[in-house]
Short mmCIF file of C-alpha atoms in Angstrom, two decimals:
data_model
loop_
_atom_site.label_atom_id
_atom_site.label_comp_id
_atom_site.label_asym_id
_atom_site.label_seq_id
_atom_site.Cartn_x
_atom_site.Cartn_y
_atom_site.Cartn_z
CA MET A 1 88.46 112.27 116.37
CA THR A 2 89.32 112.68 119.93
CA ASN A 3 89.45 116.28 121.52
CA ASP A 4 93.59 115.58 121.73
CA GLU A 5 93.67 115.17 117.97
CA PRO A 6 94.83 118.30 115.82
CA GLN A 7 91.43 119.14 113.58
CA THR A 8 91.28 118.43 109.48
CA LEU A 9 90.46 121.41 107.58
CA MET A 10 89.49 121.51 104.18
CA SER A 11 89.82 124.35 101.81
CA LEU A 12 86.62 126.50 100.45
CA THR A 13 87.90 127.50 97.14
CA SER A 14 91.32 126.93 95.42
CA THR A 15 93.26 128.54 92.67
CA ILE A 16 96.45 127.81 90.43
CA LEU A 17 99.19 131.10 90.26
CA GLU A 18 101.23 131.84 87.06
CA LEU A 19 104.52 132.21 89.43
CA PRO A 20 105.41 130.41 92.40
CA PRO A 21 104.12 132.42 95.68
CA SER A 22 106.64 133.14 98.47
CA CYS A 23 104.68 135.58 100.50
CA LEU A 24 101.45 137.20 101.55
CA GLU A 25 99.44 139.22 103.61
CA PHE A 26 96.23 141.08 104.43
CA CYS A 27 95.26 144.62 104.01
CA TRP A 28 94.02 145.47 107.39
CA ALA A 29 92.68 148.94 106.01
CA PHE A 30 90.48 146.79 103.55
CA PRO A 31 90.86 143.34 104.93
CA ASP A 32 88.92 141.58 102.01
CA PHE A 33 91.98 142.29 99.98
CA PHE A 34 95.08 140.44 100.40
CA VAL A 35 98.80 140.91 98.19
CA VAL A 36 100.84 137.84 97.31
CA GLY A 37 103.95 138.03 96.62
CA THR A 38 105.83 135.38 94.04
CA TYR A 39 109.39 134.25 93.04
CA TYR A 40 110.90 132.32 90.02
CA LEU A 41 113.86 131.41 89.16
CA GLU A 42 114.65 131.36 85.30
CA SER A 43 117.43 129.87 83.87
CA HIS A 44 118.86 131.01 80.34
CA HIS A 45 121.62 128.71 77.92
CA GLY A 46 123.59 130.48 75.87
CA HIS A 47 123.76 129.10 72.46
CA ASP A 48 126.50 126.15 73.29
CA GLN A 49 124.98 124.01 75.08
CA SER A 50 128.06 123.37 76.67
CA ASP A 51 127.68 126.61 78.70
CA SER A 52 126.76 127.20 82.01
CA PRO A 53 123.10 128.58 82.40
CA SER A 54 122.76 132.14 83.87
CA GLN A 55 119.94 132.44 85.86
CA GLU A 56 117.15 135.33 86.69
CA ARG A 57 114.79 135.41 89.20
CA ARG A 58 111.70 137.74 88.83
CA GLY A 59 108.14 137.62 90.07
CA SER A 60 104.74 139.70 90.55
CA LEU A 61 102.78 141.28 92.75
CA LEU A 62 99.14 139.54 92.96
CA LEU A 63 96.08 141.62 94.78
CA LEU A 64 93.03 139.48 95.27
CA ARG A 65 89.60 140.07 97.07
CA SER A 66 88.19 136.88 99.16
CA GLN A 67 84.87 137.16 100.20
CA ARG A 68 83.51 133.84 101.84
CA ARG A 69 83.81 131.51 98.86
CA ASP A 70 84.11 133.57 96.11
CA LEU A 71 87.75 134.65 94.92
CA THR A 72 89.32 137.15 92.65
CA LEU A 73 92.16 138.30 91.12
CA ILE A 74 91.90 142.14 91.06
CA GLN A 75 95.52 142.92 90.11
CA SER A 76 98.99 141.38 88.68
CA LEU A 77 101.95 143.52 88.66
CA HIS A 78 104.91 141.58 86.84
CA THR A 79 108.35 142.61 88.55
CA SER A 80 112.09 142.40 87.41
CA SER A 81 112.69 140.99 90.72
CA ALA A 82 111.68 138.20 92.67
CA ILE A 83 109.44 139.35 95.65
CA LEU A 84 110.72 137.74 99.13
CA ASP A 85 108.56 139.50 102.11
CA LEU A 86 106.28 141.69 101.94
CA HIS A 87 104.09 143.91 104.83
CA PHE A 88 101.65 146.98 105.06
CA GLY A 89 103.05 149.79 107.17
CA PRO A 90 101.86 149.95 110.98
CA HIS A 91 100.49 153.28 110.79
CA ASP A 92 99.05 154.02 107.29
CA SER A 93 98.12 150.07 106.44
CA THR A 94 97.84 151.28 102.88
CA VAL A 95 101.72 151.47 102.18
CA LEU A 96 102.99 148.39 101.13
CA ALA A 97 106.87 147.75 101.27
CA ALA A 98 108.29 144.28 99.09
CA ALA A 99 111.67 142.88 99.35
CA THR A 100 113.65 142.07 96.53
CA SER A 101 115.71 139.71 95.21
CA THR A 102 117.51 142.23 93.61
CA GLY A 103 119.06 144.24 96.79
CA SER A 104 116.08 146.63 97.10
CA LEU A 105 112.48 148.06 98.81
CA CYS A 106 109.79 148.78 96.66
CA PHE A 107 106.64 150.50 98.09
CA TYR A 108 103.13 150.77 96.69
CA GLN A 109 100.31 152.61 97.64
CA PHE A 110 96.93 150.51 98.12
CA ASN A 111 94.86 153.43 96.24
CA SER A 112 90.90 152.26 96.89
CA SER A 113 89.86 155.76 94.68
CA THR A 114 88.17 153.80 92.10
CA THR A 115 85.47 151.00 91.70
CA GLU A 116 88.54 148.62 91.83
CA PRO A 117 91.29 149.39 94.01
CA PHE A 118 94.83 148.72 92.68
CA LEU A 119 98.40 148.57 93.91
CA GLU A 120 100.38 151.63 92.64
CA CYS A 121 104.02 151.73 93.03
CA ILE A 122 105.57 155.29 94.55
CA SER A 123 109.59 154.24 94.77
CA GLN A 124 112.01 151.97 94.76
CA SER A 125 115.39 152.57 96.47
CA GLN A 126 118.57 150.71 95.65
CA LEU A 127 119.85 149.53 98.91
CA PHE A 128 122.56 146.90 98.19
CA ASP A 129 124.47 145.16 95.38
CA HIS A 130 121.84 143.94 92.92
CA ASN A 131 123.12 140.06 94.03
CA THR A 132 122.16 140.40 97.50
CA LEU A 133 118.58 139.21 98.32
CA VAL A 134 116.73 141.18 100.77
CA LEU A 135 115.67 137.90 102.64
CA SER A 136 112.88 139.85 104.88
CA LEU A 137 111.54 143.53 106.57
CA SER A 138 110.25 144.80 109.78
CA TRP A 139 108.33 147.79 109.63
CA GLU A 140 109.62 149.93 113.26
CA PRO A 141 106.26 149.70 115.06
CA PHE A 142 106.19 152.89 116.35
CA PRO A 143 106.87 155.25 113.53
CA SER A 144 104.65 158.09 115.12
CA ARG A 145 107.82 159.33 117.55
CA TYR A 146 108.88 160.59 113.92
CA GLU A 147 108.46 162.44 110.76
CA HIS A 148 110.08 159.00 108.94
CA SER A 149 109.53 155.37 108.88
CA ARG A 150 112.07 152.98 109.48
CA ILE A 151 112.40 149.43 108.38
CA ALA A 152 114.68 146.67 109.14
CA VAL A 153 115.86 144.21 106.79
CA SER A 154 117.81 140.96 106.58
CA LEU A 155 120.01 139.99 103.71
CA SER A 156 121.34 136.63 102.17
CA ASN A 157 124.96 137.84 102.66
CA GLY A 158 124.21 137.57 106.47
CA ASN A 159 123.92 141.08 107.15
CA VAL A 160 121.44 142.93 109.30
CA ALA A 161 120.15 147.13 108.36
CA ILE A 162 118.08 149.22 109.25
CA VAL A 163 116.78 151.75 106.91
CA GLU A 164 115.25 154.85 107.19
CA TYR A 165 112.70 157.33 104.91
CA PRO A 166 110.56 160.65 104.67
CA GLN A 167 107.03 160.33 104.84
CA ASP A 168 107.01 159.91 100.63
CA PHE A 169 109.78 157.62 100.61
CA GLN A 170 111.64 159.18 97.53
CA SER A 171 114.70 159.23 99.51
CA TYR A 172 116.45 156.43 102.23
CA GLN A 173 119.76 156.66 104.62
CA ILE A 174 120.65 153.22 105.85
CA LEU A 175 121.51 154.18 109.60
CA TRP A 176 122.93 150.94 110.73
CA GLN A 177 124.51 147.60 109.40
CA SER A 178 126.15 144.41 110.73
CA SER A 179 127.61 141.07 109.90
CA GLY A 180 125.43 139.70 112.91
CA HIS A 181 124.88 135.89 110.98
CA SER A 182 128.09 134.22 109.18
CA LEU A 183 125.35 132.54 106.53
CA GLU A 184 121.90 133.80 105.34
CA ALA A 185 119.68 135.87 107.67
CA TRP A 186 116.45 134.54 107.19
CA THR A 187 114.22 136.92 109.07
CA VAL A 188 114.25 140.18 111.17
CA ALA A 189 111.91 141.34 113.89
CA TYR A 190 111.39 144.91 115.88
CA SER A 191 110.15 144.21 119.51
CA ILE A 192 106.89 145.32 119.77
CA GLN A 193 107.53 147.00 123.59
CA SER A 194 107.35 150.66 123.17
CA PRO A 195 110.72 152.24 122.98
CA GLU A 196 109.68 155.10 125.53
CA ASP A 197 112.06 153.83 127.94
CA SER A 198 115.67 153.06 125.35
CA PRO A 199 117.26 151.06 124.59
CA TYR A 200 114.77 148.43 123.18
CA SER A 201 115.54 145.62 120.75
CA LEU A 202 116.04 144.33 117.36
CA TYR A 203 116.17 140.14 116.76
CA SER A 204 117.60 138.40 113.92
CA GLY A 205 117.80 134.79 112.55
CA GLY A 206 119.83 133.02 110.34
CA ASP A 207 120.99 129.73 108.91
CA ASP A 208 123.84 129.47 110.60
CA SER A 209 121.48 128.67 114.03
CA ALA A 210 121.58 131.83 115.68
CA LEU A 211 119.26 134.07 116.92
CA CYS A 212 120.87 137.28 117.31
CA ILE A 213 119.39 140.09 119.80
CA HIS A 214 120.32 143.77 119.18
CA ASN A 215 120.02 146.83 121.44
CA ILE A 216 118.35 149.96 119.72
CA ASP A 217 119.23 153.40 121.44
CA GLY A 218 118.49 156.31 119.66
CA ASN A 219 116.16 159.54 118.96
CA ASP A 220 114.60 161.10 115.99
CA LEU A 221 118.36 162.28 114.71
CA THR A 222 120.48 159.24 116.10
CA LEU A 223 120.38 155.52 116.38
CA ASP A 224 123.33 152.97 118.26
CA CYS A 225 122.56 149.65 117.68
CA ALA A 226 124.64 147.19 119.62
CA LEU A 227 125.18 143.51 119.42
CA LEU A 228 123.39 142.06 122.78
CA SER A 229 123.56 138.59 122.40
CA ARG A 230 124.21 135.67 119.57
CA ASP A 231 122.44 131.94 120.32
CA THR A 232 123.75 129.29 118.22
CA LYS A 233 122.99 126.39 120.94
CA THR A 234 118.80 126.52 121.28
CA HIS A 235 117.98 125.72 116.94
CA GLY A 236 118.79 122.76 115.94
CA ALA A 237 119.16 124.71 112.53
CA GLY A 238 118.53 127.77 110.57
CA VAL A 239 116.27 129.97 112.41
CA THR A 240 113.55 130.91 110.11
CA ALA A 241 110.77 132.79 111.96
CA ILE A 242 110.67 135.37 114.51
CA LEU A 243 107.47 136.80 116.19
CA PRO A 244 107.29 138.94 119.67
CA LEU A 245 104.18 137.86 121.90
CA PRO A 246 102.19 141.09 122.44
CA ILE A 247 102.76 140.30 126.74
CA PRO A 248 101.32 142.79 128.97
CA GLY A 249 103.95 143.89 131.94
CA THR A 250 106.84 142.23 130.54
CA ARG A 251 108.89 145.55 130.08
CA GLY A 252 112.40 144.30 129.53
CA GLN A 253 112.11 140.60 128.97
CA GLU A 254 109.91 139.84 125.79
CA ILE A 255 108.99 136.69 124.68
CA LEU A 256 109.55 135.43 121.23
CA LEU A 257 107.84 132.79 119.30
CA THR A 258 110.26 131.17 116.74
CA GLY A 259 110.45 128.56 114.40
CA SER A 260 113.37 126.71 112.33
CA TYR A 261 114.52 124.41 110.26
CA ASP A 262 114.18 121.87 112.72
CA GLU A 263 110.58 121.52 112.33
CA TYR A 264 110.25 123.05 115.99
CA VAL A 265 108.76 125.98 117.02
CA ARG A 266 109.66 127.19 120.62
CA VAL A 267 108.47 129.66 123.33
CA TYR A 268 111.85 131.67 123.82
CA ASN A 269 112.83 133.90 126.62
CA THR A 270 114.87 136.94 125.83
CA ILE A 271 116.31 137.59 129.08
CA SER A 272 116.83 135.30 131.81
CA LYS A 273 117.12 131.77 131.72
CA PRO A 274 115.96 128.64 130.96
CA ARG A 275 116.13 130.06 127.51
CA ILE A 276 113.14 127.67 126.17
CA LEU A 277 109.66 127.78 127.93
CA ALA A 278 107.87 125.45 125.66
CA GLU A 279 108.40 124.06 121.87
CA GLU A 280 106.81 121.24 119.89
CA LYS A 281 107.71 119.60 116.56
CA LEU A 282 105.69 120.45 113.84
CA GLY A 283 106.58 118.00 111.14
CA GLY A 284 108.14 120.57 108.72
CA GLY A 285 110.37 123.37 108.87
CA VAL A 286 108.90 126.43 110.03
CA TRP A 287 109.03 129.40 107.74
CA ARG A 288 106.32 131.97 109.14
CA LEU A 289 104.73 132.53 112.02
CA LYS A 290 101.56 135.07 112.13
CA LEU A 291 99.36 136.13 114.96
CA PHE A 292 95.18 135.33 114.97
CA PRO A 293 94.05 139.09 115.61
CA PHE A 294 93.06 138.90 118.81
CA ILE A 295 94.32 137.56 122.41
CA THR A 296 92.82 136.10 125.28
CA LEU A 297 93.47 137.72 128.66
CA HIS A 298 93.03 136.12 131.86
CA ASN A 299 93.41 137.46 135.33
CA ILE A 300 93.02 140.93 134.15
CA ASN A 301 91.47 142.36 137.66
CA ALA A 302 94.82 142.49 138.78
CA GLN A 303 95.76 146.05 139.03
CA GLU A 304 98.98 145.40 137.02
CA PRO A 305 99.97 141.98 134.80
CA THR A 306 102.73 139.61 135.93
CA ASP A 307 104.60 136.83 134.88
CA ASN A 308 101.35 134.64 136.28
CA THR A 309 99.14 136.29 133.93
CA GLU A 310 97.10 133.95 131.75
CA VAL A 311 98.00 134.58 128.04
CA ASN A 312 96.57 132.58 125.49
CA PHE A 313 97.51 133.00 121.91
CA ARG A 314 96.12 131.64 118.40
CA ILE A 315 99.39 131.11 115.64
CA LEU A 316 98.87 130.24 112.06
CA ALA A 317 102.52 128.24 111.03
CA SER A 318 103.48 127.54 107.61
CA CYS A 319 105.39 124.24 108.21
CA MET A 320 106.86 124.09 104.11
CA HIS A 321 106.22 120.36 103.48
CA ALA A 322 104.18 119.58 106.60
CA GLY A 323 101.43 122.24 105.41
CA VAL A 324 99.76 124.69 107.90
CA ARG A 325 99.24 124.54 111.77
CA VAL A 326 97.34 126.27 113.60
CA LEU A 327 98.76 126.74 117.09
CA ARG A 328 97.49 127.13 120.79
CA VAL A 329 100.70 128.98 122.66
CA ALA A 330 99.62 129.91 126.20
CA ARG A 331 100.97 130.53 130.14
CA ASP A 332 99.27 129.19 132.37
CA ARG A 333 98.92 130.91 136.06
CA ASP A 334 101.48 128.75 137.37
CA GLY A 335 103.42 130.91 134.64
CA GLU A 336 104.30 127.51 132.86
CA TRP A 337 103.90 127.87 128.87
CA SER A 338 102.61 125.10 126.71
CA ILE A 339 101.99 124.98 123.10
CA LYS A 340 99.25 122.69 121.41
CA VAL A 341 98.28 121.57 117.49
CA LEU A 342 94.84 122.42 117.35
CA ALA A 343 94.39 122.32 113.67
CA LYS A 344 96.14 121.04 109.85
CA PHE A 345 95.86 122.00 106.43
CA GLU A 346 97.27 119.56 104.42
CA GLU A 347 95.92 120.27 100.34
CA HIS A 348 99.48 121.41 99.89
CA GLU A 349 101.06 119.47 97.75
CA SER A 350 104.92 121.17 97.72
CA MET A 351 106.15 123.66 100.37
CA ASN A 352 104.15 126.23 101.90
CA TYR A 353 106.11 128.81 102.94
CA ALA A 354 103.08 131.60 102.77
CA SER A 355 100.11 131.95 104.91
CA ASP A 356 97.77 135.21 106.69
CA VAL A 357 94.52 135.24 108.74
CA ARG A 358 91.72 137.39 107.83
CA PRO A 359 92.29 140.93 109.93
CA SER A 360 90.02 141.54 112.81
CA LEU A 361 90.13 143.16 116.11
CA LYS A 362 86.81 141.33 117.19
CA ALA A 363 85.59 137.14 116.13
CA PRO A 364 83.51 138.25 113.44
CA ASP A 365 79.33 138.73 113.91
CA GLY A 366 77.10 135.81 112.83
CA GLU A 367 79.93 133.28 112.32
CA LYS A 368 79.11 130.55 113.08
CA ASN A 369 81.84 129.21 115.86
CA ASN A 370 83.41 132.45 115.57
CA ALA A 371 85.24 131.52 112.46
CA VAL A 372 88.20 133.17 110.64
CA THR A 373 89.28 133.11 107.27
CA CYS A 374 92.53 131.83 106.05
CA VAL A 375 94.89 132.06 103.07
CA SER A 376 97.83 129.54 102.45
CA THR A 377 99.97 128.77 99.56
CA SER A 378 102.35 126.15 97.96
CA PHE A 379 105.76 126.57 96.13
CA TYR A 380 106.14 124.57 93.38
CA ASP A 381 102.31 123.56 92.34
CA ARG A 382 101.68 127.16 92.59
CA LYS A 383 98.53 126.70 95.11
CA LEU A 384 96.29 129.19 96.52
CA CYS A 385 93.46 128.05 99.31
CA VAL A 386 91.12 129.81 101.26
CA TRP A 387 90.05 127.73 104.28
CA ARG A 388 88.34 128.76 107.73
CA TYR A 389 89.24 128.05 111.23
CA GLY A 390 86.72 127.59 113.82
CA GLY A 391 88.36 126.85 116.45
CA ILE A 392 88.67 129.74 118.73
CA GLY A 393 85.29 130.06 120.39
CA GLU A 394 87.04 129.07 123.50
CA SER A 395 88.34 132.64 123.65
CA ARG A 396 87.63 136.41 125.20
CA TYR A 397 88.15 138.86 123.29
#
């Protein structure tokens, strides 16, 4: 293998789940643990075989623990709806929000007060019609501004909405809803730039190949959200993943990493042209993008980061039928962006919709080559794999 060829990665351990996995995330507060959401579409025939079958979606939440080569199922919670997305909260990372196939959000508390931790359902809010799928959710990353939390959701009818919850999640208010997409709105993401200088942005991507940017302006009492732009020309198919990149010194001009059914991952400029700063074909539809929990910043002696500050990210890309890719997304001192595939994990035999990296604020101590643990899944064969990537040793933390 030459230095230019991606590293081929092998699993440490694997298991077969009861139902097809659709999403997963590690818990930042307890990084040995992660939660998997599952999705199963069940058909029911009537007594007359000529009757059209009815379809019912159901699922589960699985709490697992990963410690080196040991993988343990701690808890299995069956749900009456399928789970399409889940994320732990940005401030209280023991609170988990799950998006369902029946128009609701469910909230769970990661309870560590017993010998074995467990997930406890604390509320369920029926936000939309039961036939509407909540396809993705995004917590507002700055909830400390208020005494409540705000969550953006994207829906199967093409709508995008912002919902507000009090601290106990026992009630809710839909603050804003818009029909930004003509087909399914696959993904939604809040800006990660501080909203102190309002407005800031909400991004959404849909099956109509559109990437929408909404300007959010408001305070703890009011919220105004207006469509700033709707780009249908950049992506050659549905926009399925949006990841804002945490780059200092770019206020008002956020840089996104986007994924699409057209198999490309792109560095996307939200304000000025050119929109596309770099792109790379990954061999499969790019369903999810996850940021490795460290960032390399060079030129840190500059008083203020600039457009020429070097940045270096590691990204985990779930690429459907192509498996998983580890990417380097970087900007050099001349301001030029590049994307390179560093490694591939291809043991999955069906669609890879969900992957994540074990949380860490720095490279793990005592680990050879600063290796990190990753978990990935495939849908139809219900396979979950644990593996390690050790190629981040050239980064600074």
